[in-house]
PDB file of C-alpha atoms in Angstrom:
ATOM      1  CA  MET A  15       0.678  24.727   5.110  1.00 48.00           C
ATOM      2  CA  ILE A  16       0.705  21.086   3.942  1.00 60.00           C
ATOM      3  CA  ARG A  17       1.045  18.706   6.888  1.00 76.00           C
ATOM      4  CA  THR A  18       2.427  15.187   6.738  1.00 81.00           C
ATOM      5  CA  PRO A  19      -0.495  12.738   7.021  1.00 83.00           C
ATOM      6  CA  GLU A  20      -0.416   9.714   9.287  1.00 86.00           C
ATOM      7  CA  HIS A  21       0.285   7.162   6.548  1.00 86.00           C
ATOM      8  CA  LEU A  22       3.568   8.943   5.611  1.00 90.00           C
ATOM      9  CA  ARG A  23       4.938   9.730   9.065  1.00 92.00           C
ATOM     10  CA  GLU A  24       6.848   6.480   9.550  1.00 93.00           C
ATOM     11  CA  LEU A  25       8.542   6.896   6.170  1.00 94.00           C
ATOM     12  CA  LEU A  26       9.480  10.479   7.026  1.00 94.00           C
ATOM     13  CA  GLN A  27      10.974   9.410  10.354  1.00 95.00           C
ATOM     14  CA  LYS A  28      13.073   6.710   8.692  1.00 95.00           C
ATOM     15  CA  LEU A  29      14.395   9.145   6.084  1.00 94.00           C
ATOM     16  CA  ASP A  30      15.321  11.671   8.782  1.00 93.00           C
ATOM     17  CA  ASP A  31      17.001   8.959  10.876  1.00 94.00           C
ATOM     18  CA  LEU A  32      19.072   7.816   7.900  1.00 94.00           C
ATOM     19  CA  ALA A  33      20.150  11.380   7.124  1.00 92.00           C
ATOM     20  CA  ALA A  34      21.185  11.974  10.735  1.00 92.00           C
ATOM     21  CA  VAL A  35      23.254   8.785  10.906  1.00 92.00           C
ATOM     22  CA  ALA A  36      24.867   8.974   7.454  1.00 91.00           C
ATOM     23  CA  GLY A  37      25.391  12.735   7.321  1.00 89.00           C
ATOM     24  CA  VAL A  38      23.992  13.056   3.785  1.00 90.00           C
ATOM     25  CA  GLY A  39      20.573  13.768   2.352  1.00 90.00           C
ATOM     26  CA  PHE A  40      17.991  11.079   1.671  1.00 93.00           C
ATOM     27  CA  ARG A  41      15.477  12.219  -0.915  1.00 93.00           C
ATOM     28  CA  TRP A  42      12.251  10.357  -1.665  1.00 94.00           C
ATOM     29  CA  LYS A  43      10.446  10.545  -4.998  1.00 92.00           C
ATOM     30  CA  VAL A  44       7.261   8.820  -6.090  1.00 89.00           C
ATOM     31  CA  ASN A  45       7.619   6.554  -9.116  1.00 84.00           C
ATOM     32  CA  GLY A  46       4.331   7.283 -10.884  1.00 76.00           C
ATOM     33  CA  ALA A  47       3.597   8.705 -14.323  1.00 72.00           C
ATOM     34  CA  MET A  48       6.619  10.918 -13.585  1.00 78.00           C
ATOM     35  CA  LEU A  49       9.330  10.803 -10.930  1.00 85.00           C
ATOM     36  CA  LEU A  50       8.191  13.494  -8.497  1.00 86.00           C
ATOM     37  CA  PRO A  51       8.574  14.495  -4.848  1.00 88.00           C
ATOM     38  CA  GLU A  52       5.736  13.746  -2.454  1.00 88.00           C
ATOM     39  CA  PRO A  53       3.853  16.992  -1.666  1.00 88.00           C
ATOM     40  CA  ASP A  54       2.797  15.686   1.751  1.00 87.00           C
ATOM     41  CA  LEU A  55       6.420  15.394   2.916  1.00 89.00           C
ATOM     42  CA  PRO A  56       8.687  18.309   3.942  1.00 87.00           C
ATOM     43  CA  LEU A  57      10.886  20.004   1.352  1.00 82.00           C
ATOM     44  CA  ARG A  58      14.027  18.365   2.742  1.00 83.00           C
ATOM     45  CA  THR A  59      12.840  14.953   1.512  1.00 88.00           C
ATOM     46  CA  GLY A  60      12.366  16.144  -2.061  1.00 84.00           C
ATOM     47  CA  TYR A  61      15.325  18.479  -2.546  1.00 79.00           C
ATOM     48  CA  HIS A  62      18.954  18.898  -1.544  1.00 73.00           C
ATOM     49  CA  ASP A  63      17.681  21.514   0.866  1.00 61.00           C
ATOM     50  CA  GLY A  64      20.567  23.473   2.390  1.00 56.00           C
ATOM     51  CA  GLU A  65      23.301  21.410   0.677  1.00 71.00           C
ATOM     52  CA  SER A  66      25.897  24.021  -0.286  1.00 84.00           C
ATOM     53  CA  PHE A  67      27.273  22.365  -3.445  1.00 89.00           C
ATOM     54  CA  CYS A  68      23.866  21.713  -5.011  1.00 87.00           C
ATOM     55  CA  THR A  69      22.631  25.161  -4.023  1.00 86.00           C
ATOM     56  CA  ALA A  70      25.668  26.733  -5.696  1.00 89.00           C
ATOM     57  CA  VAL A  71      25.167  24.631  -8.848  1.00 90.00           C
ATOM     58  CA  LYS A  72      21.561  25.769  -9.188  1.00 86.00           C
ATOM     59  CA  ARG A  73      22.673  29.402  -9.108  1.00 87.00           C
ATOM     60  CA  LEU A  74      24.821  28.945 -12.211  1.00 87.00           C
ATOM     61  CA  PRO A  75      23.378  29.501 -15.717  1.00 86.00           C
ATOM     62  CA  GLY A  76      21.601  26.322 -16.696  1.00 80.00           C
ATOM     63  CA  GLY A  77      22.318  24.744 -13.336  1.00 77.00           C
ATOM     64  CA  GLU A  78      18.770  24.216 -12.165  1.00 79.00           C
ATOM     65  CA  SER A  79      17.581  22.945 -15.540  1.00 81.00           C
ATOM     66  CA  GLY A  80      20.381  20.389 -15.405  1.00 79.00           C
ATOM     67  CA  CYS A  81      19.128  19.184 -12.029  1.00 81.00           C
ATOM     68  CA  VAL A  82      15.604  18.816 -13.396  1.00 77.00           C
ATOM     69  CA  CYS A  83      16.898  16.873 -16.412  1.00 80.00           C
ATOM     70  CA  ASN A  84      18.927  14.581 -14.154  1.00 79.00           C
ATOM     71  CA  ASP A  85      15.893  13.619 -12.044  1.00 79.00           C
ATOM     72  CA  SER A  86      12.896  13.912 -14.317  1.00 76.00           C
ATOM     73  CA  ARG A  87      14.464  12.475 -17.479  1.00 82.00           C
ATOM     74  CA  GLU A  88      17.675  10.548 -16.928  1.00 87.00           C
ATOM     75  CA  ILE A  89      16.933   8.815 -13.615  1.00 88.00           C
ATOM     76  CA  ALA A  90      13.287   8.317 -14.554  1.00 85.00           C
ATOM     77  CA  ALA A  91      14.307   6.673 -17.869  1.00 86.00           C
ATOM     78  CA  ARG A  92      16.617   4.217 -16.117  1.00 89.00           C
ATOM     79  CA  LEU A  93      13.880   3.328 -13.650  1.00 86.00           C
ATOM     80  CA  ARG A  94      11.452   2.664 -16.509  1.00 84.00           C
ATOM     81  CA  ASN A  95      14.041   0.294 -17.966  1.00 84.00           C
ATOM     82  CA  GLY A  96      14.122  -1.603 -14.695  1.00 82.00           C
ATOM     83  CA  ASP A  97      17.553  -0.391 -13.555  1.00 78.00           C
ATOM     84  CA  GLY A  98      18.378  -0.318  -9.907  1.00 81.00           C
ATOM     85  CA  PRO A  99      20.011   0.140  -7.612  1.00 94.00           C
ATOM     86  CA  PHE A 100      22.612   2.281  -9.346  1.00 94.00           C
ATOM     87  CA  VAL A 101      24.930   5.263  -8.941  1.00 95.00           C
ATOM     88  CA  LYS A 102      23.984   8.312 -10.987  1.00 93.00           C
ATOM     89  CA  ARG A 103      26.417  11.108 -11.800  1.00 93.00           C
ATOM     90  CA  CYS A 104      24.776  14.506 -12.280  1.00 90.00           C
ATOM     91  CA  HIS A 105      25.722  17.236 -14.738  1.00 90.00           C
ATOM     92  CA  ALA A 106      27.899  18.880 -12.065  1.00 91.00           C
ATOM     93  CA  GLY A 107      29.992  15.770 -11.329  1.00 93.00           C
ATOM     94  CA  ALA A 108      28.466  14.738  -7.989  1.00 93.00           C
ATOM     95  CA  VAL A 109      26.847  11.323  -7.588  1.00 94.00           C
ATOM     96  CA  GLU A 110      23.816   9.889  -5.815  1.00 94.00           C
ATOM     97  CA  VAL A 111      22.912   6.327  -4.907  1.00 96.00           C
ATOM     98  CA  ILE A 112      19.530   5.515  -6.478  1.00 95.00           C
ATOM     99  CA  LEU A 113      17.601   2.865  -4.555  1.00 95.00           C
ATOM    100  CA  PRO A 114      14.166   1.770  -5.799  1.00 94.00           C
ATOM    101  CA  ILE A 115      12.105   0.522  -2.868  1.00 93.00           C
ATOM    102  CA  ALA A 116      10.122  -2.508  -4.020  1.00 86.00           C
ATOM    103  CA  ALA A 117       7.334  -3.156  -1.529  1.00 77.00           C
ATOM    104  CA  GLY A 118       5.049  -5.423  -3.531  1.00 72.00           C
ATOM    105  CA  ARG A 119       4.838  -7.509  -6.662  1.00 72.00           C
ATOM    106  CA  GLY A 120       4.836  -4.673  -9.182  1.00 73.00           C
ATOM    107  CA  LYS A 121       6.781  -1.512  -9.900  1.00 81.00           C
ATOM    108  CA  ALA A 122       8.570   0.103  -6.958  1.00 85.00           C
ATOM    109  CA  PRO A 123       6.305   2.836  -5.496  1.00 87.00           C
ATOM    110  CA  GLY A 124       9.252   5.184  -5.221  1.00 90.00           C
ATOM    111  CA  VAL A 125      12.994   5.646  -4.949  1.00 93.00           C
ATOM    112  CA  VAL A 126      15.420   6.858  -2.319  1.00 95.00           C
ATOM    113  CA  MET A 127      18.250   9.073  -3.546  1.00 94.00           C
ATOM    114  CA  ALA A 128      21.169   9.144  -1.111  1.00 94.00           C
ATOM    115  CA  GLY A 129      23.766  11.876  -1.487  1.00 93.00           C
ATOM    116  CA  PRO A 130      25.238  13.931  -2.944  1.00 93.00           C
ATOM    117  CA  PHE A 131      28.723  12.381  -2.835  1.00 94.00           C
ATOM    118  CA  ARG A 132      31.913  12.634  -4.830  1.00 93.00           C
ATOM    119  CA  GLU A 133      33.465   9.495  -6.228  1.00 93.00           C
ATOM    120  CA  PRO A 134      37.118   8.653  -5.488  1.00 91.00           C
ATOM    121  CA  GLY A 135      39.054  10.563  -8.108  1.00 89.00           C
ATOM    122  CA  GLY A 136      35.878  12.340  -9.281  1.00 89.00           C
ATOM    123  CA  ASN A 137      36.038  15.810 -10.781  1.00 91.00           C
ATOM    124  CA  CYS A 138      33.740  18.789 -10.485  1.00 92.00           C
ATOM    125  CA  ARG A 139      32.444  19.935 -13.860  1.00 90.00           C
ATOM    126  CA  PHE A 140      32.296  23.560 -12.673  1.00 91.00           C
ATOM    127  CA  PRO A 141      35.837  24.718 -11.753  1.00 91.00           C
ATOM    128  CA  GLU A 142      34.501  27.691  -9.792  1.00 93.00           C
ATOM    129  CA  LEU A 143      32.785  25.260  -7.398  1.00 93.00           C
ATOM    130  CA  GLU A 144      35.774  23.031  -6.778  1.00 92.00           C
ATOM    131  CA  GLU A 145      35.999  24.002  -3.109  1.00 92.00           C
ATOM    132  CA  GLU A 146      32.347  23.110  -2.429  1.00 92.00           C
ATOM    133  CA  PHE A 147      32.752  19.895  -4.414  1.00 93.00           C
ATOM    134  CA  ARG A 148      35.711  18.769  -2.286  1.00 92.00           C
ATOM    135  CA  GLN A 149      33.587  19.168   0.828  1.00 92.00           C
ATOM    136  CA  LEU A 150      31.186  16.449  -0.353  1.00 93.00           C
ATOM    137  CA  PRO A 151      31.639  13.094   1.402  1.00 93.00           C
ATOM    138  CA  GLU A 152      33.403  10.450  -0.650  1.00 94.00           C
ATOM    139  CA  LEU A 153      31.392   7.429  -1.757  1.00 95.00           C
ATOM    140  CA  SER A 154      33.555   4.379  -1.130  1.00 94.00           C
ATOM    141  CA  ARG A 155      32.788   0.899  -2.437  1.00 94.00           C
ATOM    142  CA  GLU A 156      32.109  -0.249   1.110  1.00 95.00           C
ATOM    143  CA  ALA A 157      29.650   2.586   1.768  1.00 94.00           C
ATOM    144  CA  LEU A 158      27.859   1.939  -1.530  1.00 95.00           C
ATOM    145  CA  ALA A 159      27.502  -1.758  -0.722  1.00 96.00           C
ATOM    146  CA  GLY A 160      26.139  -0.853   2.708  1.00 95.00           C
ATOM    147  CA  TYR A 161      23.507   1.490   1.285  1.00 95.00           C
ATOM    148  CA  ILE A 162      22.369  -1.127  -1.222  1.00 96.00           C
ATOM    149  CA  ARG A 163      22.251  -3.886   1.370  1.00 95.00           C
ATOM    150  CA  LEU A 164      20.658  -2.038   4.291  1.00 95.00           C
ATOM    151  CA  ILE A 165      18.358   0.727   3.078  1.00 95.00           C
ATOM    152  CA  PRO A 166      15.759  -1.105   0.932  1.00 94.00           C
ATOM    153  CA  PRO A 167      14.875  -3.623   3.698  1.00 94.00           C
ATOM    154  CA  LEU A 168      14.685  -0.799   6.234  1.00 95.00           C
ATOM    155  CA  LEU A 169      12.204   1.208   4.145  1.00 95.00           C
ATOM    156  CA  ARG A 170      10.172  -1.596   2.598  1.00 92.00           C
ATOM    157  CA  GLU A 171       7.478  -1.744   5.274  1.00 92.00           C
ATOM    158  CA  PRO A 172       7.013   2.043   5.693  1.00 92.00           C
ATOM    159  CA  VAL A 173       6.704   2.366   1.910  1.00 92.00           C
ATOM    160  CA  ARG A 174       4.258  -0.529   1.715  1.00 88.00           C
ATOM    161  CA  ARG A 175       2.064   1.012   4.400  1.00 86.00           C
ATOM    162  CA  ALA A 176       2.287   4.462   2.804  1.00 87.00           C
ATOM    163  CA  TYR A 177       1.627   3.539  -0.823  1.00 84.00           C
ATOM    164  CA  LEU A 178       0.354  -0.010  -1.190  1.00 78.00           C
ATOM    165  CA  GLU A 179      -2.136  -0.044   1.666  1.00 76.00           C
ATOM    166  CA  GLY A 180      -4.335   2.528   0.017  1.00 67.00           C
ATOM    167  CA  ALA A 181      -2.158   5.665   0.030  1.00 70.00           C
ATOM    168  CA  GLY A 182      -4.183   7.126   2.872  1.00 78.00           C
ATOM    169  CA  ILE A 183      -7.392   6.755   0.836  1.00 88.00           C
ATOM    170  CA  LEU A 184      -8.763   3.330   1.735  1.00 88.00           C
ATOM    171  CA  PRO A 185     -10.746   3.068   4.990  1.00 89.00           C
ATOM    172  CA  VAL A 186      -9.929  -0.675   5.103  1.00 87.00           C
ATOM    173  CA  TYR A 187      -7.232  -2.723   3.363  1.00 89.00           C
ATOM    174  CA  PRO A 188      -8.800  -5.719   1.601  1.00 90.00           C
ATOM    175  CA  ALA A 189      -8.454  -9.305   2.792  1.00 91.00           C
ATOM    176  CA  ASP A 190      -9.454 -10.640  -0.632  1.00 93.00           C
ATOM    177  CA  GLU A 191      -6.282 -11.356  -2.647  1.00 91.00           C
ATOM    178  CA  ARG A 192      -8.001 -10.398  -5.893  1.00 94.00           C
ATOM    179  CA  ILE A 193      -8.694  -6.876  -4.644  1.00 93.00           C
ATOM    180  CA  ALA A 194      -5.230  -6.574  -3.088  1.00 89.00           C
ATOM    181  CA  GLY A 195      -3.743  -7.448  -6.480  1.00 89.00           C
ATOM    182  CA  LEU A 196      -6.032  -4.960  -8.180  1.00 92.00           C
ATOM    183  CA  LEU A 197      -4.749  -2.217  -5.874  1.00 89.00           C
ATOM    184  CA  GLU A 198      -1.209  -2.882  -7.067  1.00 84.00           C
ATOM    185  CA  LYS A 199      -2.325  -2.636 -10.698  1.00 87.00           C
ATOM    186  CA  VAL A 200      -4.089   0.687 -10.254  1.00 88.00           C
ATOM    187  CA  ARG A 201      -1.222   2.080  -8.181  1.00 83.00           C
ATOM    188  CA  GLU A 202       1.004   1.486 -11.216  1.00 81.00           C
ATOM    189  CA  ASN A 203      -1.615   2.731 -13.667  1.00 86.00           C
ATOM    190  CA  PRO A 204      -4.542   4.709 -12.198  1.00 87.00           C
ATOM    191  CA  LEU A 205      -5.875   5.268 -15.742  1.00 90.00           C
ATOM    192  CA  LEU A 206      -7.111   1.679 -15.926  1.00 91.00           C
ATOM    193  CA  THR A 207     -10.888   1.628 -16.295  1.00 93.00           C
ATOM    194  CA  PRO A 208     -13.319  -0.441 -14.206  1.00 94.00           C
ATOM    195  CA  ASP A 209     -14.121  -2.435 -17.356  1.00 94.00           C
ATOM    196  CA  GLU A 210     -10.442  -3.319 -17.825  1.00 95.00           C
ATOM    197  CA  LEU A 211     -10.046  -4.209 -14.153  1.00 95.00           C
ATOM    198  CA  ALA A 212     -13.173  -6.364 -14.154  1.00 95.00           C
ATOM    199  CA  ASP A 213     -12.026  -8.201 -17.287  1.00 94.00           C
ATOM    200  CA  GLY A 214      -8.659  -8.867 -15.668  1.00 93.00           C
ATOM    201  CA  LEU A 215     -10.363 -10.567 -12.728  1.00 94.00           C
ATOM    202  CA  PHE A 216     -12.962 -12.368 -14.898  1.00 94.00           C
ATOM    203  CA  LEU A 217     -15.747 -10.586 -13.036  1.00 94.00           C
ATOM    204  CA  SER A 218     -18.644  -8.500 -14.199  1.00 95.00           C
ATOM    205  CA  LYS A 219     -18.237  -4.787 -13.545  1.00 94.00           C
ATOM    206  CA  SER A 220     -21.187  -4.770 -11.126  1.00 95.00           C
ATOM    207  CA  ARG A 221     -19.696  -7.715  -9.207  1.00 95.00           C
ATOM    208  CA  LEU A 222     -16.327  -5.943  -9.012  1.00 95.00           C
ATOM    209  CA  PHE A 223     -17.950  -2.745  -7.729  1.00 96.00           C
ATOM    210  CA  HIS A 224     -19.791  -4.698  -5.039  1.00 96.00           C
ATOM    211  CA  LEU A 225     -16.722  -6.706  -3.992  1.00 96.00           C
ATOM    212  CA  PHE A 226     -14.426  -3.660  -3.914  1.00 95.00           C
ATOM    213  CA  HIS A 227     -16.810  -1.670  -1.736  1.00 96.00           C
ATOM    214  CA  ALA A 228     -17.395  -4.617   0.595  1.00 96.00           C
ATOM    215  CA  GLU A 229     -13.634  -5.105   1.052  1.00 94.00           C
ATOM    216  CA  CYS A 230     -12.451  -1.496   1.139  1.00 93.00           C
ATOM    217  CA  ARG A 231     -15.491   0.535   2.325  1.00 93.00           C
ATOM    218  CA  ILE A 232     -15.080   2.927  -0.604  1.00 94.00           C
ATOM    219  CA  GLY A 233     -16.321   2.794  -4.185  1.00 95.00           C
ATOM    220  CA  LEU A 234     -13.865   1.721  -6.873  1.00 95.00           C
ATOM    221  CA  GLY A 235     -14.668   4.771  -8.994  1.00 94.00           C
ATOM    222  CA  GLU A 236     -14.035   7.125  -6.083  1.00 94.00           C
ATOM    223  CA  TYR A 237     -10.761   5.397  -5.236  1.00 93.00           C
ATOM    224  CA  LEU A 238      -9.494   5.639  -8.838  1.00 94.00           C
ATOM    225  CA  LEU A 239     -10.498   9.302  -8.987  1.00 94.00           C
ATOM    226  CA  LYS A 240      -8.599  10.117  -5.784  1.00 93.00           C
ATOM    227  CA  LEU A 241      -5.454   8.367  -7.063  1.00 90.00           C
ATOM    228  CA  ARG A 242      -5.561  10.332 -10.310  1.00 93.00           C
ATOM    229  CA  LEU A 243      -6.118  13.620  -8.495  1.00 94.00           C
ATOM    230  CA  ARG A 244      -3.129  12.962  -6.250  1.00 91.00           C
ATOM    231  CA  GLU A 245      -0.920  12.327  -9.268  1.00 90.00           C
ATOM    232  CA  ALA A 246      -2.232  15.551 -10.810  1.00 93.00           C
ATOM    233  CA  ARG A 247      -1.403  17.387  -7.586  1.00 92.00           C
ATOM    234  CA  ARG A 248       2.223  16.242  -7.731  1.00 90.00           C
ATOM    235  CA  MET A 249       2.538  17.460 -11.318  1.00 90.00           C
ATOM    236  CA  LEU A 250       0.851  20.722 -10.429  1.00 92.00           C
ATOM    237  CA  LEU A 251       3.139  21.538  -7.510  1.00 89.00           C
ATOM    238  CA  TYR A 252       6.490  20.525  -9.009  1.00 83.00           C
ATOM    239  CA  GLY A 253       6.388  22.024 -12.473  1.00 79.00           C
ATOM    240  CA  ASP A 254       4.887  24.626 -14.735  1.00 83.00           C
ATOM    241  CA  TRP A 255       2.840  22.487 -17.097  1.00 88.00           C
ATOM    242  CA  PRO A 256      -0.466  24.078 -18.157  1.00 93.00           C
ATOM    243  CA  ILE A 257      -3.505  22.787 -16.298  1.00 94.00           C
ATOM    244  CA  SER A 258      -4.877  21.379 -19.556  1.00 94.00           C
ATOM    245  CA  ARG A 259      -1.787  19.202 -20.020  1.00 94.00           C
ATOM    246  CA  ILE A 260      -1.909  17.915 -16.438  1.00 94.00           C
ATOM    247  CA  ALA A 261      -5.586  17.122 -16.823  1.00 95.00           C
ATOM    248  CA  VAL A 262      -5.021  15.063 -19.966  1.00 94.00           C
ATOM    249  CA  ARG A 263      -1.935  13.327 -18.531  1.00 92.00           C
ATOM    250  CA  THR A 264      -3.964  12.147 -15.539  1.00 93.00           C
ATOM    251  CA  GLY A 265      -6.994  11.008 -17.503  1.00 92.00           C
ATOM    252  CA  PHE A 266      -9.316  14.042 -17.510  1.00 93.00           C
ATOM    253  CA  ALA A 267     -10.367  15.037 -21.012  1.00 87.00           C
ATOM    254  CA  ASP A 268     -12.388  18.050 -19.831  1.00 90.00           C
ATOM    255  CA  GLN A 269     -10.341  20.741 -18.067  1.00 93.00           C
ATOM    256  CA  SER A 270     -13.341  22.392 -16.438  1.00 94.00           C
ATOM    257  CA  HIS A 271     -14.493  19.043 -15.046  1.00 94.00           C
ATOM    258  CA  PHE A 272     -10.948  18.388 -13.766  1.00 96.00           C
ATOM    259  CA  THR A 273     -10.876  21.813 -12.110  1.00 96.00           C
ATOM    260  CA  ALA A 274     -14.180  21.170 -10.337  1.00 96.00           C
ATOM    261  CA  LEU A 275     -13.060  17.749  -9.093  1.00 96.00           C
ATOM    262  CA  PHE A 276      -9.677  19.075  -7.962  1.00 96.00           C
ATOM    263  CA  ARG A 277     -11.349  21.896  -6.025  1.00 96.00           C
ATOM    264  CA  ARG A 278     -13.732  19.450  -4.362  1.00 95.00           C
ATOM    265  CA  GLU A 279     -10.831  17.227  -3.271  1.00 94.00           C
ATOM    266  CA  PHE A 280      -8.257  19.837  -2.201  1.00 93.00           C
ATOM    267  CA  GLY A 281     -10.328  22.938  -1.440  1.00 93.00           C
ATOM    268  CA  LEU A 282      -8.858  25.226  -4.126  1.00 94.00           C
ATOM    269  CA  PRO A 283      -8.897  25.310  -7.952  1.00 95.00           C
ATOM    270  CA  PRO A 284      -5.631  24.078  -9.516  1.00 95.00           C
ATOM    271  CA  MET A 285      -4.009  27.421 -10.378  1.00 94.00           C
ATOM    272  CA  LYS A 286      -4.733  28.931  -6.977  1.00 94.00           C
ATOM    273  CA  TYR A 287      -3.460  25.754  -5.324  1.00 92.00           C
ATOM    274  CA  ARG A 288      -0.212  26.003  -7.333  1.00 92.00           C
ATOM    275  CA  ARG A 289       0.236  29.669  -6.401  1.00 90.00           C
ATOM    276  CA  GLU A 290      -0.237  28.916  -2.700  1.00 88.00           C
ATOM    277  CA  PHE A 291       1.654  25.635  -2.350  1.00 85.00           C
ATOM    278  CA  GLY A 292       3.811  25.269  -5.491  1.00 81.00           C
ATOM    279  CA  ARG A 293       7.452  24.386  -5.143  1.00 68.00           C
ATOM    280  CA  ALA A 294      10.148  25.226  -7.671  1.00 53.00           C
ATOM    281  CA  PRO A 295      11.507  22.293  -9.676  1.00 47.00           C
ATOM    282  CA  ALA A 296      14.724  20.780  -8.336  1.00 43.00           C
TER     283      ALA A 296
END
């Protein structure tokens, strides 16, 4: 069983509070190399768990693949283009409010997806599910404006603490602004090398290593490795890509080396970890 770590508990509580008050789901997905759920959060924060319309859609031929395309391709593409917040209609006709949560100077660490709703006058694209579609709450202009105005400020600090203050990896958050800025860069792109990071700060690599360890109480190389392994873990659990493809996508040219490092970090080799903890795409 994967338990929610301390650095994510405040975010989880806020998402559950919002769902209880609004009466709709609030999904959270990490905006990394791909848009993926967070494995250290319960299923309800990554999926429309128990939502009758979405469950019925996924049972139809091509229904689940349409859901995957909506999240992993269409929403992800709009986020890469800098869109947000926005309303996204899925292949079944329901809509979600997509709210990137910007908690620093760079790319938003993740997005909240509120819904599903039906728009005023909206139509279900599967006639056999019309009854379930009509049971979805209607998304009024006033409700949409309220979500956009209220939710990002409410979640900004929990997201910052969860993802910008070391993602549960750093023993100490740095006081030095140069290292704090570096953390934002590697959060957006953990494939950056120490040489590239040192050049960006006009420091020698040895000076950067010394400064990073003094500020954060962990080596820069170890920190970068842990970030990349966590991104690999998300890909592993929420899809069926071959291990070799995940390894390359997260910066490991040698699959056997990746497997050894993954096992050291998470206690199981990648395929066994997927079999034990993997979650179907949604």
